[in-house]
Short mmCIF file of C-alpha atoms and ligand atoms in Angstrom, two decimals:
data_model
loop_
_atom_site.label_atom_id
_atom_site.label_comp_id
_atom_site.label_asym_id
_atom_site.label_seq_id
_atom_site.Cartn_x
_atom_site.Cartn_y
_atom_site.Cartn_z
CA MET A 1 -77.91 -39.64 101.67
CA SER A 2 -75.86 -36.81 102.98
CA VAL A 3 -76.04 -34.89 106.19
CA GLN A 4 -78.00 -31.64 106.04
CA ILE A 5 -76.19 -28.48 107.07
CA HIS A 6 -78.34 -25.58 108.23
CA THR A 7 -76.49 -22.36 108.98
CA HIS A 8 -79.06 -20.21 110.74
CA ALA A 9 -79.00 -16.41 111.11
CA ASP A 10 -78.06 -16.84 114.78
CA ARG A 11 -78.34 -19.42 117.54
CA GLY A 12 -81.81 -18.19 118.47
CA ALA A 13 -83.03 -19.03 114.97
CA ALA A 14 -81.39 -22.46 115.17
CA ILE A 15 -83.06 -23.16 118.50
CA LYS A 16 -86.45 -22.07 117.14
CA ALA A 17 -86.07 -24.35 114.10
CA VAL A 18 -85.21 -27.42 116.19
CA ALA A 19 -87.95 -26.63 118.73
CA GLN A 20 -90.48 -26.38 115.89
CA GLU A 21 -89.45 -29.79 114.57
CA ILE A 22 -89.85 -31.34 118.02
CA ALA A 23 -93.20 -29.61 118.55
CA SER A 24 -94.62 -30.81 115.26
CA LEU A 25 -93.39 -34.35 115.95
CA VAL A 26 -94.99 -34.38 119.41
CA ARG A 27 -98.24 -32.91 118.03
CA THR A 28 -98.52 -35.56 115.30
CA LYS A 29 -97.16 -38.40 117.44
CA PRO A 30 -97.97 -37.64 121.10
CA ASN A 31 -96.16 -40.78 122.28
CA ALA A 32 -92.95 -39.85 120.46
CA VAL A 33 -89.62 -41.04 121.85
CA LEU A 34 -87.10 -38.22 122.32
CA GLY A 35 -83.35 -38.67 122.75
CA LEU A 36 -82.08 -35.82 124.92
CA ALA A 37 -78.72 -34.15 125.45
CA THR A 38 -77.35 -32.05 128.29
CA GLY A 39 -74.59 -29.42 128.23
CA ALA A 40 -74.77 -25.70 127.52
CA THR A 41 -75.92 -25.99 123.91
CA PRO A 42 -79.48 -27.32 124.38
CA ILE A 43 -80.41 -25.15 127.40
CA PRO A 44 -82.20 -22.52 125.26
CA LEU A 45 -83.92 -25.34 123.35
CA TYR A 46 -85.42 -26.69 126.57
CA GLN A 47 -86.40 -23.14 127.56
CA GLU A 48 -88.21 -22.71 124.25
CA LEU A 49 -90.00 -26.07 124.65
CA VAL A 50 -91.07 -25.05 128.17
CA ARG A 51 -92.42 -21.80 126.71
CA MET A 52 -94.34 -23.75 124.06
CA HIS A 53 -95.75 -25.98 126.78
CA ARG A 54 -96.91 -22.99 128.84
CA GLU A 55 -98.08 -20.67 126.09
CA GLU A 56 -99.08 -22.99 123.26
CA GLY A 57 -100.32 -26.05 125.11
CA LEU A 58 -97.58 -28.36 123.81
CA SER A 59 -98.01 -31.51 125.86
CA PHE A 60 -95.31 -34.05 126.68
CA ALA A 61 -97.69 -36.22 128.71
CA GLN A 62 -97.21 -39.29 126.54
CA VAL A 63 -93.62 -38.65 125.45
CA THR A 64 -90.87 -41.05 126.48
CA SER A 65 -87.36 -39.63 126.89
CA PHE A 66 -83.94 -41.22 126.94
CA ASN A 67 -80.92 -39.14 127.88
CA LEU A 68 -77.66 -39.74 126.10
CA ASP A 69 -75.44 -40.08 129.11
CA GLU A 70 -74.75 -39.72 132.81
CA TYR A 71 -71.60 -39.26 134.87
CA GLN A 72 -70.50 -42.12 137.12
CA GLY A 73 -69.53 -41.85 140.77
CA ILE A 74 -71.73 -38.95 141.86
CA PRO A 75 -75.17 -39.23 143.47
CA ARG A 76 -78.16 -38.66 141.21
CA GLU A 77 -79.01 -35.58 143.30
CA HIS A 78 -75.53 -34.03 142.78
CA ALA A 79 -75.81 -30.49 141.37
CA GLU A 80 -73.84 -31.51 138.25
CA SER A 81 -75.53 -34.85 137.52
CA TYR A 82 -77.42 -34.95 134.26
CA TRP A 83 -80.46 -36.19 136.21
CA THR A 84 -80.42 -32.89 138.15
CA PHE A 85 -79.73 -30.84 135.01
CA MET A 86 -82.65 -32.35 133.11
CA HIS A 87 -85.11 -31.91 135.96
CA GLN A 88 -84.06 -28.33 136.71
CA ILE A 89 -83.96 -27.17 133.11
CA PHE A 90 -86.77 -29.17 131.54
CA PHE A 91 -88.69 -32.00 133.21
CA ASP A 92 -89.85 -30.00 136.27
CA HIS A 93 -91.47 -27.42 133.97
CA ILE A 94 -93.45 -29.66 131.61
CA ASP A 95 -96.12 -32.35 131.97
CA ILE A 96 -93.92 -35.37 131.15
CA ASP A 97 -94.84 -38.53 133.10
CA PRO A 98 -91.87 -39.21 135.45
CA SER A 99 -92.19 -42.93 134.71
CA ARG A 100 -91.37 -42.23 131.05
CA ILE A 101 -88.12 -40.38 131.85
CA ASN A 102 -84.99 -42.47 131.33
CA LEU A 103 -81.39 -41.65 132.22
CA PRO A 104 -78.56 -44.07 132.92
CA GLY A 105 -77.81 -44.48 136.63
CA SER A 106 -75.01 -42.38 138.13
CA GLN A 107 -73.65 -44.82 140.70
CA VAL A 108 -73.90 -48.15 138.97
CA PRO A 109 -71.83 -50.82 140.77
CA VAL A 110 -69.13 -52.41 138.62
CA ASP A 111 -70.82 -55.81 138.83
CA ASP A 112 -74.11 -54.41 137.55
CA MET A 113 -72.66 -52.26 134.76
CA THR A 114 -73.08 -54.67 131.86
CA ALA A 115 -76.66 -55.52 132.78
CA HIS A 116 -77.54 -51.86 133.46
CA CYS A 117 -76.30 -50.77 130.03
CA ALA A 118 -77.95 -53.71 128.25
CA THR A 119 -81.26 -52.91 129.97
CA TYR A 120 -81.03 -49.25 128.89
CA GLU A 121 -80.32 -50.26 125.31
CA ALA A 122 -83.14 -52.84 125.31
CA LYS A 123 -85.63 -50.34 126.71
CA ILE A 124 -84.92 -47.93 123.85
CA VAL A 125 -85.59 -50.73 121.36
CA ALA A 126 -88.72 -51.86 123.26
CA THR A 127 -90.27 -48.37 123.04
CA GLY A 128 -89.93 -48.53 119.26
CA GLY A 129 -86.66 -46.62 119.04
CA ILE A 130 -85.82 -42.93 119.23
CA ASP A 131 -87.86 -40.73 116.88
CA TYR A 132 -85.83 -37.55 117.34
CA GLN A 133 -82.35 -37.33 118.83
CA ILE A 134 -80.88 -34.02 120.01
CA LEU A 135 -77.08 -33.79 120.06
CA GLY A 136 -74.34 -31.35 120.91
CA ILE A 137 -70.71 -31.89 119.93
CA GLY A 138 -67.74 -31.94 122.28
CA ARG A 139 -64.31 -30.53 121.49
CA THR A 140 -63.13 -34.12 120.97
CA GLY A 141 -65.86 -34.55 118.34
CA HIS A 142 -67.86 -36.73 120.67
CA ILE A 143 -71.61 -37.22 120.41
CA GLY A 144 -72.98 -38.45 123.70
CA PHE A 145 -69.75 -39.34 125.45
CA ASN A 146 -68.45 -41.39 122.54
CA GLU A 147 -64.85 -40.30 122.87
CA PRO A 148 -62.23 -40.87 120.14
CA GLY A 149 -61.95 -44.57 119.32
CA SER A 150 -65.65 -45.34 119.76
CA PRO A 151 -66.72 -47.51 116.82
CA ALA A 152 -69.80 -46.73 114.72
CA ASP A 153 -71.69 -49.76 116.02
CA CYS A 154 -70.97 -49.41 119.74
CA ILE A 155 -73.94 -49.46 122.11
CA THR A 156 -74.68 -48.17 125.61
CA ARG A 157 -71.69 -48.73 127.86
CA GLU A 158 -69.36 -47.19 130.43
CA ILE A 159 -66.66 -44.98 128.93
CA HIS A 160 -63.55 -43.32 130.30
CA LEU A 161 -63.83 -39.58 129.73
CA ASP A 162 -61.22 -37.91 127.56
CA GLU A 163 -59.01 -35.40 129.41
CA ILE A 164 -60.24 -32.59 127.12
CA THR A 165 -63.83 -33.43 128.06
CA ARG A 166 -62.92 -33.49 131.77
CA GLN A 167 -61.14 -30.12 131.45
CA ASP A 168 -64.26 -28.64 129.85
CA ALA A 169 -66.23 -29.77 132.93
CA VAL A 170 -63.87 -28.13 135.46
CA PRO A 171 -65.80 -24.83 135.73
CA ALA A 172 -68.98 -26.76 136.59
CA PHE A 173 -67.37 -29.10 139.12
CA GLY A 174 -64.96 -26.55 140.60
CA GLY A 175 -61.73 -28.53 140.07
CA ILE A 176 -60.33 -31.38 137.97
CA ASP A 177 -60.31 -33.70 140.98
CA GLN A 178 -64.07 -33.31 141.30
CA VAL A 179 -64.78 -34.14 137.65
CA PRO A 180 -65.86 -37.78 137.20
CA THR A 181 -63.48 -39.96 135.22
CA SER A 182 -66.17 -42.06 133.56
CA ALA A 183 -69.75 -41.97 132.34
CA ILE A 184 -72.37 -44.23 130.86
CA THR A 185 -73.21 -43.19 127.33
CA MET A 186 -75.47 -44.38 124.57
CA GLY A 187 -73.21 -45.75 121.85
CA CYS A 188 -72.72 -44.40 118.35
CA GLY A 189 -74.84 -47.31 117.11
CA THR A 190 -77.61 -46.43 119.57
CA ILE A 191 -77.58 -42.81 118.36
CA LEU A 192 -77.38 -43.72 114.68
CA ALA A 193 -80.47 -45.94 115.10
CA ALA A 194 -82.58 -42.81 115.80
CA LYS A 195 -85.00 -41.97 112.99
CA LYS A 196 -84.05 -38.30 112.90
CA ILE A 197 -81.05 -36.53 114.43
CA ALA A 198 -80.39 -32.84 115.08
CA LEU A 199 -76.89 -31.84 116.14
CA MET A 200 -76.59 -28.27 117.35
CA ALA A 201 -73.28 -26.40 117.55
CA PHE A 202 -72.89 -22.74 118.35
CA GLY A 203 -69.98 -20.34 118.63
CA GLU A 204 -66.48 -20.02 117.31
CA LYS A 205 -65.14 -22.63 119.77
CA LYS A 206 -67.04 -25.34 117.88
CA ALA A 207 -66.00 -24.21 114.38
CA ASP A 208 -62.91 -26.40 114.01
CA ILE A 209 -64.47 -29.63 115.26
CA VAL A 210 -67.60 -29.01 113.13
CA ARG A 211 -65.36 -28.64 110.08
CA LYS A 212 -63.50 -31.86 110.91
CA ALA A 213 -66.74 -33.77 111.52
CA LEU A 214 -68.21 -32.62 108.20
CA GLN A 215 -65.23 -32.28 105.89
CA GLU A 216 -62.47 -34.66 106.98
CA PRO A 217 -62.73 -38.42 106.38
CA ILE A 218 -65.34 -40.25 108.46
CA THR A 219 -63.45 -41.72 111.40
CA ASP A 220 -63.98 -43.20 114.84
CA LEU A 221 -61.61 -40.49 116.10
CA ILE A 222 -64.53 -38.04 115.64
CA SER A 223 -67.77 -39.81 116.41
CA ALA A 224 -69.86 -36.92 115.03
CA SER A 225 -68.47 -37.73 111.58
CA PHE A 226 -70.59 -40.92 111.60
CA LEU A 227 -73.68 -38.74 111.24
CA ARG A 228 -72.76 -38.31 107.58
CA ASN A 229 -73.80 -41.93 107.07
CA HIS A 230 -77.24 -41.37 108.60
CA PRO A 231 -80.22 -40.93 106.24
CA ASN A 232 -81.86 -38.13 108.24
CA ALA A 233 -79.33 -36.15 110.25
CA ALA A 234 -78.86 -32.38 110.30
CA PHE A 235 -76.25 -30.01 111.73
CA HIS A 236 -77.90 -26.83 113.02
CA LEU A 237 -75.18 -24.17 113.23
CA ASP A 238 -74.87 -20.48 113.91
CA PRO A 239 -72.60 -18.43 111.58
CA GLU A 240 -69.67 -18.69 114.04
CA ALA A 241 -69.76 -22.48 114.24
CA ALA A 242 -70.04 -22.62 110.43
CA SER A 243 -67.32 -20.03 109.88
CA VAL A 244 -64.55 -22.35 108.61
CA LEU A 245 -66.68 -24.69 106.48
C1 F6R B 301 -74.31 -34.13 126.67
C2 F6R B 301 -73.44 -34.80 125.72
C3 F6R B 301 -72.25 -34.13 125.13
C4 F6R B 301 -72.43 -32.62 124.86
C5 F6R B 301 -71.15 -32.03 124.30
C6 F6R B 301 -71.26 -30.53 124.07
O1 F6R B 301 -75.38 -34.98 127.05
O2 F6R B 301 -73.68 -35.92 125.43
O3 F6R B 301 -71.94 -34.78 123.93
O4 F6R B 301 -73.47 -32.45 123.94
O5 F6R B 301 -70.08 -32.27 125.20
O6 F6R B 301 -71.42 -29.87 125.29
P1 F6R B 301 -71.78 -28.31 125.33
O7 F6R B 301 -73.16 -28.18 124.77
O8 F6R B 301 -71.76 -27.98 126.80
O9 F6R B 301 -70.76 -27.62 124.52
#
């Protein structure tokens, strides 16, 4: 049991490989449960899946999706919410049943937070668990928004965003004051319960954290390092992200 490392010829090849895995899963198991990520990394993956839907008849009609995370304190319709991102980039262009789309709420009242997160977690379990989880990796080594200090068995909960993560979101939000300070995220335990996991990392900026996640001791300071304990997890890299391994 060791994490697979695929260094592809370029990011396009990595995207194609992951898209093919998702397509063959959805073709053999039409009611597959997909764990989805946002951020820059998976945008071309969603574009490729939309292309496969349009040109190759790939149907998501019976698929259930769970997104990893959502910012807190902004309306769901905010341009930078993950609800908006997912609809604009993916859901609005495929045949997924809107009732099978799941994201954490973006304005969950403090008093409802515990129940909201527990319901999200329970719904994942009730659907039979995530068959295929897509991940990116943050500069803090986070998967989902499991910032440094998140234990391997943590579940869906509200988390305070690391300052590095907030800085990385400044260009999108237009200023640090506009960047939310917290989010709801699936936990490391939620993610590690997925049957198959594909982490994608592209570009030189990810090289150092990829090396730490794969080659330094497994630690809750880098939640991506926990993937090395998963029986079916793969890192899909381009040559730049793999350049210091
Ligand atoms: C997104 C998420 C994050 C991102 C990570 C990398 O849903 O959970 O872990 O995957 O911050 O973001 P990008 O792809 O923008 O570098």
